[in-house]
Amino acid sequence: MAGYQPFQVEDGGSGKAEYSGGYTTTVPTPRDQSTPMVLSRCTFCYPDSYYNPDDFGCAEHCQHLINLALNDDKDALDDYIEAQVHGAVVISRDVHALVLDPCYRNTPIEDEARKLPCEIQWHHGLRLALDVLQLHGDYRGEEVVEVGRTVAVDGFIDAGIIGHAVRAGVIDAQLLKKLWHCVVKFGVAIE
């Protein structure tokens, strides 16, 4: 997205809020009084900004986006309203919980997360066997299957493996996002 700037968190670092595929993400509504400071700084679009959408809104004017999302036939992993937060996100004020994948248990990532002034929660985690991915080249494309072959560790792909590939910066982030979609759609719970 042209002009995109990652949000700044209170410790001076930066991050990018992005859909994590397959997990329910609660976006505050105009009726949610617990996050008015964040909500007032959000813009929404449908579909994902990667597709250069024509439809945008703010908290007070987003019913048309909800209607678009409810009335199309997109795959479940493409059927969401993207939210972008503009300005600072203060974790102690604006974040209720950080939900981590279990692949980060007992790692430096968990250690750092526990220093944050918010609750830490865990989801069940997913892992995809490479041989299963290879059966589904029609879902996100054979190029994504090839990326899976490149990054798999011991024949498996999970959030940690994809995260490592993202941080390495060698593979296109959109291909890794599509690989994550395959993990969500065809993977199995690990907890």
XYZ file of C-alpha atoms in Angstrom:
191
model
C 0.000 0.000 0.000
C 1.535 3.282 -1.056
C 2.592 5.453 1.862
C 2.122 2.680 4.395
C 3.940 3.279 7.685
C 4.069 0.580 10.377
C 2.590 1.624 13.687
C 4.915 2.572 16.524
C 4.572 0.737 19.809
C 5.360 2.304 23.148
C 8.789 0.681 23.502
C 10.031 2.433 20.344
C 9.879 -0.673 18.151
C 7.579 -1.071 15.209
C 5.246 -3.719 13.947
C 2.584 -4.354 11.361
C -0.904 -5.468 12.287
C -1.974 -8.100 9.811
C -4.587 -10.780 9.498
C -3.228 -14.046 10.832
C -5.520 -16.322 8.883
C -7.923 -18.880 10.256
C -8.327 -17.426 13.726
C -11.154 -15.228 14.841
C -9.970 -11.661 15.168
C -12.293 -9.268 16.960
C -12.264 -5.817 15.437
C -13.785 -3.198 17.730
C -17.113 -1.832 16.628
C -18.377 1.703 17.181
C -20.300 0.343 20.184
C -17.144 -0.988 21.858
C -16.259 1.661 24.437
C -13.148 -0.185 25.668
C -11.019 0.919 22.708
C -12.305 4.325 21.591
C -8.836 5.827 21.204
C -7.783 3.099 18.791
C -11.110 2.854 17.027
C -11.116 6.571 16.247
C -7.790 6.102 14.431
C -8.761 3.066 12.338
C -9.564 2.866 8.683
C -11.016 -0.254 7.116
C -10.989 -1.685 3.622
C -12.451 -4.607 1.755
C -10.904 -6.668 0.382
C -7.297 -6.760 1.670
C -5.167 -3.743 0.725
C -2.934 -6.066 -1.330
C -5.748 -6.070 -3.919
C -5.876 -2.241 -4.092
C -9.541 -2.063 -3.072
C -11.930 0.725 -3.949
C -13.997 0.364 -0.778
C -12.883 2.039 2.461
C -14.483 3.236 5.658
C -13.999 4.360 9.226
C -15.693 3.061 12.376
C -18.745 5.264 11.907
C -19.086 4.444 8.201
C -18.251 0.791 7.540
C -21.597 -0.975 7.086
C -21.030 -1.047 3.326
C -17.810 -3.031 3.914
C -19.652 -5.481 6.143
C -22.297 -5.911 3.455
C -19.628 -6.540 0.794
C -17.936 -9.163 2.962
C -21.199 -10.905 3.782
C -22.405 -11.007 0.197
C -19.469 -12.389 -1.719
C -18.193 -15.900 -2.294
C -14.530 -15.533 -1.380
C -12.585 -18.290 0.326
C -12.875 -17.931 4.110
C -9.205 -16.919 4.360
C -9.764 -14.031 1.923
C -13.082 -12.917 3.375
C -12.248 -10.314 5.982
C -12.230 -6.575 6.460
C -8.730 -5.240 6.919
C -8.184 -2.731 9.716
C -5.318 -0.276 9.766
C -4.474 1.631 12.930
C -2.970 5.070 12.337
C -0.657 6.510 14.971
C 0.810 5.087 18.153
C -0.469 1.885 19.714
C 0.231 1.964 23.432
C 0.250 -1.640 24.562
C -0.736 -0.933 28.171
C -3.761 1.072 27.028
C -4.733 -0.332 23.642
C -3.943 -4.055 23.721
C -5.944 -6.530 25.791
C -3.967 -9.654 24.888
C -1.214 -10.933 22.646
C -2.077 -14.343 21.211
C 0.958 -16.483 20.420
C 1.415 -19.647 18.438
C 2.617 -22.564 20.588
C 5.751 -22.863 18.454
C 6.983 -19.868 20.486
C 6.614 -21.532 23.906
C 9.860 -21.477 25.893
C 11.598 -19.270 23.350
C 13.028 -15.739 23.482
C 9.826 -14.564 21.776
C 7.745 -15.770 24.727
C 10.265 -14.210 27.124
C 9.951 -10.827 25.388
C 6.154 -11.109 25.154
C 5.917 -11.675 28.904
C 7.576 -8.291 29.465
C 4.665 -6.525 27.758
C 1.911 -4.952 29.893
C -0.850 -7.161 28.464
C -2.168 -10.680 28.866
C -0.472 -13.507 26.940
C -2.746 -16.122 25.415
C -2.011 -19.178 23.289
C -3.921 -20.618 20.375
C -3.848 -24.298 19.443
C -1.264 -23.889 16.694
C -1.174 -25.566 13.324
C 1.375 -27.620 11.459
C 1.269 -28.694 7.831
C 3.078 -31.735 6.465
C 4.888 -30.992 3.207
C 3.381 -34.092 1.576
C -0.108 -32.713 2.320
C 0.795 -29.278 0.910
C 2.001 -30.915 -2.307
C -1.507 -32.344 -2.835
C -3.028 -28.844 -2.883
C -1.112 -26.850 -5.475
C -4.434 -25.723 -6.906
C -5.312 -23.777 -3.730
C -2.737 -20.951 -3.700
C -0.595 -22.076 -6.633
C 2.365 -24.288 -7.385
C 4.726 -21.397 -6.633
C 3.479 -21.490 -3.030
C 4.073 -25.247 -2.878
C 7.644 -24.613 -4.061
C 8.071 -22.017 -1.305
C 6.836 -24.657 1.148
C 9.465 -27.093 -0.117
C 12.102 -24.402 0.366
C 11.219 -23.479 3.944
C 9.950 -26.782 5.410
C 11.916 -28.210 8.310
C 11.899 -31.981 8.700
C 8.942 -32.142 6.298
C 6.711 -29.686 8.179
C 5.683 -26.022 8.098
C 4.343 -23.983 11.018
C 4.075 -20.343 12.081
C 7.617 -20.296 13.437
C 9.084 -21.554 10.172
C 7.129 -19.020 8.157
C 8.081 -16.266 10.619
C 11.740 -17.163 10.218
C 11.371 -16.962 6.429
C 9.679 -13.561 6.688
C 12.483 -12.201 8.879
C 15.111 -13.550 6.474
C 13.576 -11.334 3.785
C 14.535 -13.591 0.882
C 11.072 -14.880 -0.119
C 8.245 -12.579 -1.176
C 6.027 -11.848 1.839
C 2.812 -12.378 -0.173
C 3.952 -15.903 -1.093
C 4.629 -16.602 2.581
C 1.175 -15.243 3.474
C -0.326 -17.645 0.924
C 1.746 -20.452 2.435
C 0.288 -19.556 5.838
C -3.181 -19.829 4.310
C -2.290 -23.385 3.254
C -1.149 -24.186 6.800
C -4.459 -22.879 8.147
C -6.613 -24.675 5.583
C -4.822 -28.043 5.443
C -2.739 -28.209 8.611
C -3.566 -30.015 11.839
C -3.748 -28.655 15.376
C -0.611 -29.304 17.393
C -2.104 -28.713 20.846
